[in-house]
Structure formats: structure tokens, C-alpha cells
Short mmCIF file of C-alpha atoms in Angstrom, two decimals:
data_model
loop_
_atom_site.label_atom_id
_atom_site.label_comp_id
_atom_site.label_asym_id
_atom_site.label_seq_id
_atom_site.Cartn_x
_atom_site.Cartn_y
_atom_site.Cartn_z
CA UNK E 1 0.02 0.06 -0.01
CA UNK E 2 1.27 3.44 -0.80
CA UNK E 3 2.27 5.97 1.88
CA UNK E 4 -0.41 8.51 1.01
CA UNK E 5 -3.09 5.78 1.27
CA UNK E 6 -1.80 4.70 4.72
CA UNK E 7 -1.78 8.29 5.89
CA UNK E 8 -5.23 8.94 4.65
CA UNK E 9 -6.50 5.82 6.48
CA UNK E 10 -4.91 6.96 9.75
CA UNK E 11 -6.19 10.48 9.28
CA UNK E 12 -9.69 9.24 8.68
CA UNK E 13 -9.48 7.10 11.80
CA UNK E 14 -8.28 10.09 13.85
CA UNK E 15 -11.08 12.27 12.56
CA UNK E 16 -13.56 9.53 13.25
CA UNK E 17 -12.45 9.21 16.80
CA UNK E 18 -12.67 12.91 17.56
CA UNK E 19 -15.32 14.35 15.34
CA UNK E 20 -18.81 15.06 16.70
CA UNK E 21 -21.30 12.40 15.76
CA UNK E 22 -24.26 13.24 13.43
CA UNK E 23 -27.46 11.76 14.76
CA UNK E 24 -30.36 10.54 12.68
CA UNK E 25 -32.74 11.28 15.62
CA UNK E 26 -32.60 14.55 17.65
CA UNK E 27 -33.53 12.90 20.99
CA UNK E 28 -32.83 9.46 22.41
CA UNK E 29 -35.66 6.88 22.72
CA UNK E 30 -37.16 5.90 26.09
CA UNK E 31 -34.41 3.24 26.34
CA UNK E 32 -31.66 5.75 25.58
CA UNK E 33 -30.98 4.70 22.03
CA UNK E 34 -29.80 7.36 19.65
CA UNK E 35 -29.21 6.13 16.09
CA UNK E 36 -26.43 7.95 14.19
CA UNK E 37 -26.87 9.01 10.57
CA UNK E 38 -25.26 6.55 8.15
CA UNK E 39 -25.56 3.58 10.47
CA UNK E 40 -27.54 1.52 7.94
CA UNK E 41 -24.89 2.12 5.30
CA UNK E 42 -22.10 1.19 7.72
CA UNK E 43 -23.97 -2.02 8.73
CA UNK E 44 -24.42 -2.99 5.05
CA UNK E 45 -20.64 -2.41 4.51
CA UNK E 46 -19.93 -4.72 7.42
CA UNK E 47 -22.15 -7.43 6.07
CA UNK E 48 -20.49 -7.16 2.64
CA UNK E 49 -16.97 -7.20 4.04
CA UNK E 50 -17.55 -10.17 6.33
CA UNK E 51 -19.45 -12.09 3.61
CA UNK E 52 -16.44 -11.66 1.32
CA UNK E 53 -14.09 -12.94 4.05
CA UNK E 54 -16.30 -16.02 4.77
CA UNK E 55 -16.51 -16.79 1.05
CA UNK E 56 -12.75 -16.42 0.67
CA UNK E 57 -12.19 -18.94 3.53
CA UNK E 58 -14.68 -21.31 1.96
CA UNK E 59 -12.98 -21.07 -1.44
CA UNK E 60 -9.63 -21.82 0.12
CA UNK E 61 -10.63 -24.56 2.67
CA UNK E 62 -13.92 -26.05 1.32
CA UNK E 63 -15.56 -25.04 4.65
CA UNK E 64 -17.18 -21.82 5.82
CA UNK E 65 -16.05 -20.91 9.34
CA UNK E 66 -17.46 -18.33 11.74
CA UNK E 67 -15.95 -14.84 11.21
CA UNK E 68 -15.36 -14.52 14.94
CA UNK E 69 -15.37 -16.89 17.87
CA UNK E 70 -14.23 -19.55 15.40
CA UNK E 71 -12.58 -21.96 17.84
CA UNK E 72 -15.00 -23.66 20.13
CA UNK E 73 -13.66 -25.11 23.40
CA UNK E 74 -16.86 -27.07 23.73
CA UNK E 75 -20.54 -26.89 23.87
CA UNK E 76 -22.19 -28.14 27.05
CA UNK E 77 -25.62 -29.07 28.23
CA UNK E 78 -26.85 -27.10 31.20
CA UNK E 79 -29.81 -26.01 33.43
CA UNK E 80 -30.66 -22.30 33.63
CA UNK E 81 -32.69 -21.76 36.80
CA UNK E 82 -34.47 -18.50 37.41
CA UNK E 83 -34.33 -17.62 41.12
CA UNK E 84 -37.38 -17.09 43.20
CA UNK E 85 -38.35 -13.96 45.25
CA UNK E 86 -36.72 -11.44 42.90
CA UNK E 87 -37.70 -7.72 43.53
CA UNK E 88 -40.30 -6.66 41.01
CA UNK E 89 -37.92 -4.45 39.09
CA UNK E 90 -35.75 -7.54 38.22
CA UNK E 91 -38.64 -10.07 37.84
CA UNK E 92 -39.07 -9.00 34.13
CA UNK E 93 -39.32 -11.16 31.02
CA UNK E 94 -37.50 -14.51 31.39
CA UNK E 95 -36.93 -13.61 35.11
CA UNK E 96 -40.58 -13.03 35.98
CA UNK E 97 -41.32 -16.65 37.03
CA UNK E 98 -38.99 -19.00 38.96
CA UNK E 99 -38.43 -22.14 36.93
CA UNK E 100 -35.68 -24.17 35.29
CA UNK E 101 -34.87 -24.34 31.59
CA UNK E 102 -32.63 -26.60 29.53
CA UNK E 103 -29.78 -24.61 28.05
CA UNK E 104 -26.68 -24.97 25.85
CA UNK E 105 -23.52 -23.10 26.51
CA UNK E 106 -20.83 -22.57 23.95
CA UNK E 107 -17.35 -21.58 25.12
CA UNK E 108 -14.99 -20.19 22.54
CA UNK E 109 -12.13 -17.83 21.63
CA UNK E 110 -12.90 -14.45 20.17
CA UNK E 111 -10.66 -14.65 17.01
CA UNK E 112 -11.75 -15.46 13.48
CA UNK E 113 -8.81 -17.89 13.49
CA UNK E 114 -8.50 -21.29 15.23
CA UNK E 115 -5.32 -20.37 17.11
CA UNK E 116 -3.14 -21.52 19.95
CA UNK E 117 -4.83 -21.10 23.35
CA UNK E 118 -1.71 -19.38 24.67
CA UNK E 119 -2.26 -16.48 22.25
CA UNK E 120 -3.89 -13.49 23.86
CA UNK E 121 -7.62 -13.33 22.81
CA UNK E 122 -11.05 -12.63 23.98
CA UNK E 123 -12.98 -15.65 25.39
CA UNK E 124 -16.76 -16.06 24.79
CA UNK E 125 -19.65 -17.67 26.61
CA UNK E 126 -22.90 -17.93 24.63
CA UNK E 127 -25.91 -19.31 26.52
CA UNK E 128 -28.99 -20.56 24.62
CA UNK E 129 -31.93 -20.98 26.94
CA UNK E 130 -34.59 -23.32 25.48
CA UNK E 131 -38.25 -23.64 26.05
CA UNK E 132 -38.82 -19.85 26.35
CA UNK E 133 -42.34 -18.85 25.32
CA UNK E 134 -43.42 -15.58 23.66
CA UNK E 135 -42.89 -13.99 20.29
CA UNK E 136 -39.28 -13.55 19.36
CA UNK E 137 -37.75 -10.54 17.65
CA UNK E 138 -36.27 -12.03 14.47
CA UNK E 139 -38.96 -11.87 11.78
CA UNK E 140 -38.24 -15.39 10.44
CA UNK E 141 -38.02 -17.00 13.85
CA UNK E 142 -40.86 -15.41 15.73
CA UNK E 143 -42.16 -18.79 16.94
CA UNK E 144 -38.73 -20.04 18.08
CA UNK E 145 -38.37 -21.03 21.69
CA UNK E 146 -34.96 -19.84 22.51
CA UNK E 147 -33.43 -16.95 24.34
CA UNK E 148 -29.69 -16.22 23.80
CA UNK E 149 -27.33 -14.41 26.13
CA UNK E 150 -23.95 -13.61 24.54
CA UNK E 151 -20.94 -12.59 26.68
CA UNK E 152 -17.20 -12.11 26.63
CA UNK E 153 -14.62 -12.02 29.39
CA UNK E 154 -14.51 -8.20 29.45
CA UNK E 155 -17.02 -5.68 30.93
CA UNK E 156 -16.44 -3.37 27.91
CA UNK E 157 -16.08 -3.74 24.16
CA UNK E 158 -13.35 -2.03 22.14
CA UNK E 159 -15.59 -0.64 19.30
CA UNK E 160 -18.00 2.24 19.89
CA UNK E 161 -20.32 2.05 16.87
CA UNK E 162 -21.08 0.91 13.26
CA UNK E 163 -18.78 3.51 11.70
CA UNK E 164 -15.90 2.60 13.92
CA UNK E 165 -16.47 -1.09 13.20
CA UNK E 166 -16.14 -0.47 9.48
CA UNK E 167 -12.85 1.46 9.90
CA UNK E 168 -11.51 -1.23 12.32
CA UNK E 169 -12.47 -4.13 9.99
CA UNK E 170 -10.82 -2.46 6.93
CA UNK E 171 -7.68 -1.63 8.94
CA UNK E 172 -7.25 -5.05 10.22
CA UNK E 173 -7.91 -6.79 6.91
CA UNK E 174 -5.68 -4.57 4.75
CA UNK E 175 -2.15 -4.79 6.11
CA UNK E 176 0.08 -4.27 9.10
CA UNK E 177 0.49 -0.54 8.42
CA UNK E 178 -3.16 0.21 8.42
CA UNK E 179 -3.72 -2.00 11.48
CA UNK E 180 -1.01 -0.25 13.29
CA UNK E 181 -2.47 3.14 12.23
CA UNK E 182 -5.84 2.22 13.83
CA UNK E 183 -4.13 1.02 17.00
CA UNK E 184 -2.09 4.18 17.28
CA UNK E 185 -4.92 6.62 16.62
CA UNK E 186 -7.12 4.83 19.32
CA UNK E 187 -4.25 4.26 21.66
CA UNK E 188 -5.66 5.68 24.98
CA UNK E 189 -9.04 4.11 24.91
CA UNK E 190 -10.09 1.48 22.39
CA UNK E 191 -6.65 0.08 21.94
CA UNK E 192 -6.16 0.00 25.75
CA UNK E 193 -9.27 -2.02 26.09
CA UNK E 194 -8.25 -4.40 23.30
CA UNK E 195 -4.78 -4.93 24.83
CA UNK E 196 -6.39 -5.51 28.28
CA UNK E 197 -8.69 -8.14 26.77
CA UNK E 198 -5.79 -9.95 25.06
CA UNK E 199 -3.74 -9.73 28.27
CA UNK E 200 -6.26 -11.71 30.41
CA UNK E 201 -4.96 -15.22 31.06
CA UNK E 202 -7.69 -17.84 30.86
CA UNK E 203 -6.72 -21.49 31.31
CA UNK E 204 -10.15 -23.00 31.85
CA UNK E 205 -13.30 -21.36 30.44
CA UNK E 206 -15.27 -22.41 33.45
CA UNK E 207 -13.01 -20.19 35.67
CA UNK E 208 -13.66 -16.83 34.05
CA UNK E 209 -16.36 -14.18 34.51
CA UNK E 210 -18.21 -13.03 31.43
CA UNK E 211 -20.09 -9.85 30.60
CA UNK E 212 -22.58 -8.79 27.88
CA UNK E 213 -20.63 -5.49 27.28
CA UNK E 214 -23.66 -4.20 25.38
CA UNK E 215 -27.04 -3.38 27.08
CA UNK E 216 -30.50 -4.86 26.64
CA UNK E 217 -33.90 -4.21 27.89
CA UNK E 218 -35.08 -5.50 31.25
CA UNK E 219 -38.90 -4.96 30.79
CA UNK E 220 -39.27 -1.15 31.03
CA UNK E 221 -35.59 -0.79 32.24
CA UNK E 222 -32.23 -1.31 30.69
CA UNK E 223 -29.55 -3.76 31.85
CA UNK E 224 -26.26 -5.46 31.24
CA UNK E 225 -25.71 -8.98 32.39
CA UNK E 226 -22.83 -11.18 33.50
CA UNK E 227 -22.08 -14.80 34.37
CA UNK E 228 -19.63 -15.39 37.29
CA UNK E 229 -18.37 -18.68 38.63
CA UNK E 230 -20.18 -19.64 41.81
CA UNK E 231 -18.38 -19.02 45.05
CA UNK E 232 -16.20 -21.89 46.17
CA UNK E 233 -15.82 -23.38 42.67
CA UNK E 234 -12.57 -25.21 41.90
CA UNK E 235 -11.09 -25.68 38.42
CA UNK E 236 -9.03 -28.14 36.48
CA UNK E 237 -5.95 -26.31 35.05
CA UNK E 238 -3.59 -29.21 34.39
CA UNK E 239 -3.39 -28.97 30.63
CA UNK E 240 -0.97 -26.50 28.99
CA UNK E 241 -1.33 -27.64 25.40
CA UNK E 242 -2.31 -25.35 22.50
CA UNK E 243 -5.88 -26.57 23.23
CA UNK E 244 -5.74 -26.16 27.00
CA UNK E 245 -9.08 -24.48 27.34
CA UNK E 246 -10.90 -27.36 25.69
CA UNK E 247 -8.75 -29.91 27.46
CA UNK E 248 -9.37 -28.46 30.91
CA UNK E 249 -13.04 -28.05 30.19
CA UNK E 250 -13.27 -31.71 29.17
CA UNK E 251 -11.17 -32.96 32.11
CA UNK E 252 -13.20 -31.01 34.68
CA UNK E 253 -16.60 -32.18 33.32
CA UNK E 254 -15.36 -35.72 33.12
CA UNK E 255 -15.51 -36.05 36.93
CA UNK E 256 -17.64 -33.14 38.12
CA UNK E 257 -19.75 -30.16 37.17
CA UNK E 258 -19.54 -26.30 37.24
CA UNK E 259 -21.80 -23.49 38.17
CA UNK E 260 -22.31 -19.80 37.27
CA UNK E 261 -24.32 -17.06 38.84
CA UNK E 262 -26.22 -15.16 36.14
CA UNK E 263 -26.50 -11.56 37.14
CA UNK E 264 -28.05 -8.31 35.93
CA UNK E 265 -27.04 -4.70 36.37
CA UNK E 266 -29.68 -2.07 35.95
CA UNK E 267 -29.05 1.35 34.43
CA UNK E 268 -29.67 3.87 37.23
CA UNK E 269 -27.46 6.83 35.97
CA UNK E 270 -28.09 7.50 32.29
CA UNK E 271 -25.48 10.28 32.35
CA UNK E 272 -22.60 7.76 33.11
CA UNK E 273 -24.25 4.64 31.73
CA UNK E 274 -24.55 5.15 28.00
CA UNK E 275 -26.63 2.90 25.69
CA UNK E 276 -24.74 3.76 22.43
CA UNK E 277 -21.11 3.37 23.70
CA UNK E 278 -20.09 -0.07 24.94
CA UNK E 279 -16.49 1.04 25.57
CA UNK E 280 -17.79 2.81 28.69
CA UNK E 281 -18.10 0.61 31.74
CA UNK E 282 -21.26 0.79 33.96
CA UNK E 283 -19.64 1.13 37.35
CA UNK E 284 -20.75 -1.45 39.93
CA UNK E 285 -20.46 1.19 42.66
CA UNK E 286 -23.39 2.86 41.06
CA UNK E 287 -25.36 -0.30 40.20
CA UNK E 288 -24.00 -3.66 41.37
CA UNK E 289 -24.76 -6.93 39.55
CA UNK E 290 -27.51 -8.87 41.25
CA UNK E 291 -28.01 -12.62 40.72
CA UNK E 292 -31.26 -13.56 38.92
CA UNK E 293 -30.49 -17.14 37.80
CA UNK E 294 -28.12 -19.99 38.11
CA UNK E 295 -26.37 -21.98 35.44
CA UNK E 296 -25.60 -25.58 36.40
CA UNK E 297 -23.37 -27.66 34.17
CA UNK E 298 -23.31 -31.37 35.16
CA UNK E 299 -20.54 -33.90 34.46
CA UNK E 300 -20.59 -34.80 30.68
CA UNK E 301 -18.54 -34.99 27.52
CA UNK E 302 -18.59 -31.58 25.86
CA UNK E 303 -19.78 -31.38 22.22
CA UNK E 304 -16.92 -30.80 19.76
CA UNK E 305 -16.64 -30.71 16.04
CA UNK E 306 -19.79 -30.21 13.87
CA UNK E 307 -22.16 -30.92 16.73
CA UNK E 308 -20.97 -27.66 18.35
CA UNK E 309 -20.12 -25.79 15.17
CA UNK E 310 -23.59 -26.14 13.69
CA UNK E 311 -25.25 -24.07 16.52
CA UNK E 312 -26.09 -20.46 15.91
CA UNK E 313 -26.11 -17.73 18.61
CA UNK E 314 -27.17 -14.12 18.32
CA UNK E 315 -28.47 -11.64 20.98
CA UNK E 316 -31.52 -11.25 18.72
CA UNK E 317 -32.79 -14.70 19.55
CA UNK E 318 -34.76 -12.90 22.21
CA UNK E 319 -38.19 -11.88 23.53
CA UNK E 320 -39.09 -8.18 23.41
CA UNK E 321 -38.60 -7.80 27.21
CA UNK E 322 -34.87 -8.39 26.62
CA UNK E 323 -34.39 -6.64 23.21
CA UNK E 324 -30.70 -5.75 22.58
CA UNK E 325 -29.93 -2.01 22.69
CA UNK E 326 -27.28 0.20 21.13
CA UNK E 327 -25.49 0.57 17.87
CA UNK E 328 -23.17 -2.51 18.24
CA UNK E 329 -26.23 -4.74 18.86
CA UNK E 330 -28.08 -3.26 15.89
CA UNK E 331 -25.11 -4.10 13.75
CA UNK E 332 -24.91 -7.58 15.06
CA UNK E 333 -28.57 -8.17 14.23
CA UNK E 334 -27.85 -7.99 10.42
CA UNK E 335 -24.25 -9.42 10.57
CA UNK E 336 -24.99 -12.48 12.73
CA UNK E 337 -28.09 -13.54 10.82
CA UNK E 338 -26.63 -13.03 7.36
CA UNK E 339 -23.35 -14.80 8.16
CA UNK E 340 -24.99 -17.66 9.94
CA UNK E 341 -27.27 -18.16 6.90
CA UNK E 342 -24.33 -18.09 4.44
CA UNK E 343 -22.15 -20.39 6.64
CA UNK E 344 -24.85 -22.98 6.98
CA UNK E 345 -25.75 -22.85 3.29
CA UNK E 346 -22.15 -23.23 2.05
CA UNK E 347 -21.59 -26.03 4.53
CA UNK E 348 -24.79 -27.81 3.59
CA UNK E 349 -25.92 -27.74 7.23
CA UNK E 350 -29.50 -27.24 8.49
CA UNK E 351 -30.08 -23.88 10.35
CA UNK E 352 -32.85 -24.65 12.86
CA UNK E 353 -33.37 -23.30 16.30
CA UNK E 354 -33.68 -26.21 18.83
#
């Protein structure tokens, strides 16, 4: 790439990071959403770019992989139990009635590459709760009976909105110069978050806390959610191979189970708890995470290979009471659905919610 093009990419990233945002709506919605002008175009660009990347991988390998969270450490069967006697403000949607649901949890890396587990990376925990009644948000899956909760091992994300996502994607997929330019121009916030995520050492996916990073509805309120290992849990950490996360997950579940507290954090200070910027942490001193459910994982052999790969997760597998909020979630709605459809079609796999 020529020097002028590198400089123009870096300059554009600088301007994007500092220029005032133009908003499509003058005032935020009741949930605090404020959609910026050009978001639809940026989202379409994201879909086009990721489709091209998935197609390229299929052409080279004969298999279409996920564009992110490619390496699964395992999918496990679990029980998602809503706690009783929750305060009315928290007893909303799925949490309104105490009961147990069957659920599947997929533990994964964050990268679009199936890389060595020693490599710094985000770690994901995607929970699919089954048997959930009510109309769902996706137009072609309104009668589905699943509610998904997607989380990673960081309380904040490193991309602010759709426009930033497009610039980041182009920078990372072009060459080392443009990637370094993005990192340099976002050094003191987004890059710092990214480096912190990559610096977290995880040896067993059962031993980490996970956060939604992006907000959702909690009935008439807004929330973020998190899954934290239950107090007193012990973890198998004996493997140190390139696949140590899957190894230690399998070893632990061969002889015993695991447990997570599923918690929600309500938005009590809109001035410091933005809906449209997931790079800003909602401080627990203002609003602590409160347990609303428990995830129990019994002894078992985790699903690997196609049995785990064929599953699709999106925050938009959801009832209206837990609708995802904010620009990153709106981007994910289109990206996740389009790429899931493409991946399953290329691989000749059925795409059906359980």
C-alpha cells in the first residue's frame, strides 16, 4: 500500500475518533437509543465485508467458518434456573417466574482464527436457553423457543459504533500498516481495552467471569448482564497444550460439574451509563450486579466438532422484554443472521433453532 493511502486511512481514523457524531434522531428513545446517521450504510458495508471474508475462507478451505469466535472449546448441556423472590424491578421477562430451563452453553475464543490457546484473545460464553415462550424478535423466527445471552470476558467492548467497526475491519484486513495506524490513533481508549482483553490469562473457560458489554432491555428498564463462577468453585488447570481451554473443560466435566451465577445490572445513572457506547463501563459502585438465575453444568462430555459448530447464537434470539440495545447490537442483528445463513448454506448444514 502506498504511503499516501496509509496516511489517509490513519487521518480518517483520527477524525472519526474525535469528530462530533451526526445523529439521525434528535432525541434518544425511552431506552436511551440514539441512532447515528449513516448507520444503515455502515452496517451494510460490514455485512458485505464479512461475507467476502467467509466466502474467501470457503474457497480456500472448502468449509465456511465463523468470522469470529471460530474456535469452540466445547458446547455443554446445562440448566438455567431463574431464582425465586426477585424484586419486582428484576422479575421481568424471562426472570418473571421462577423455573428451570434446559440450556446449551458454547465456550469459545474471540478470534476469527483457530489459534493456539496461549495467544492473547477474548473468550466467549454464549448461552442458549430453550423452552422460552413468547414471540421472538427475528422476523423469520418469531415462533422459536430460545433466548440467547452472549458474553465475553470483559465488561467493555473495544468498538464504539457501526462506523468505527467499518474502519476497524478495513484496517485489520488490509495490512500491518493500516492495522498499526488504527491502534495508534485509538491508543488511549479502544486500543487500551483491546490490549487488556488480550492480556487476560484464561486456562479453563469455566474459571472466568463473562459480561454482555452491550445493554439490553429488562422490561421497562435497561440492563447489562454477567455470568460469574459460583463462590467456592474449583477448576481443572492441568493441561498447558495449544488446546488447553478445551482440554481443561473436558477434564473437569469428566468427573464433576460447574456453576455460574447469572446476574443483571440495571441502568440507574443514564449520564454515566450510555446505551450507544459499549466502551464505557457501567460502574458497579453505582449499580451492582444482582443474581437472577443460576447456570448448572453437570458432568458430561462436551460437544466438539460439527455438533458444536452447527449451533447459531445471536443476541436477537430474544423476547421483546430483553431486546438488545445500542449500535453494536443493531449491527450484530444483520451481521450475525446473514453470516449464519451463509455459513450453513455453504456447509450444507440445516439452520434450525432447537
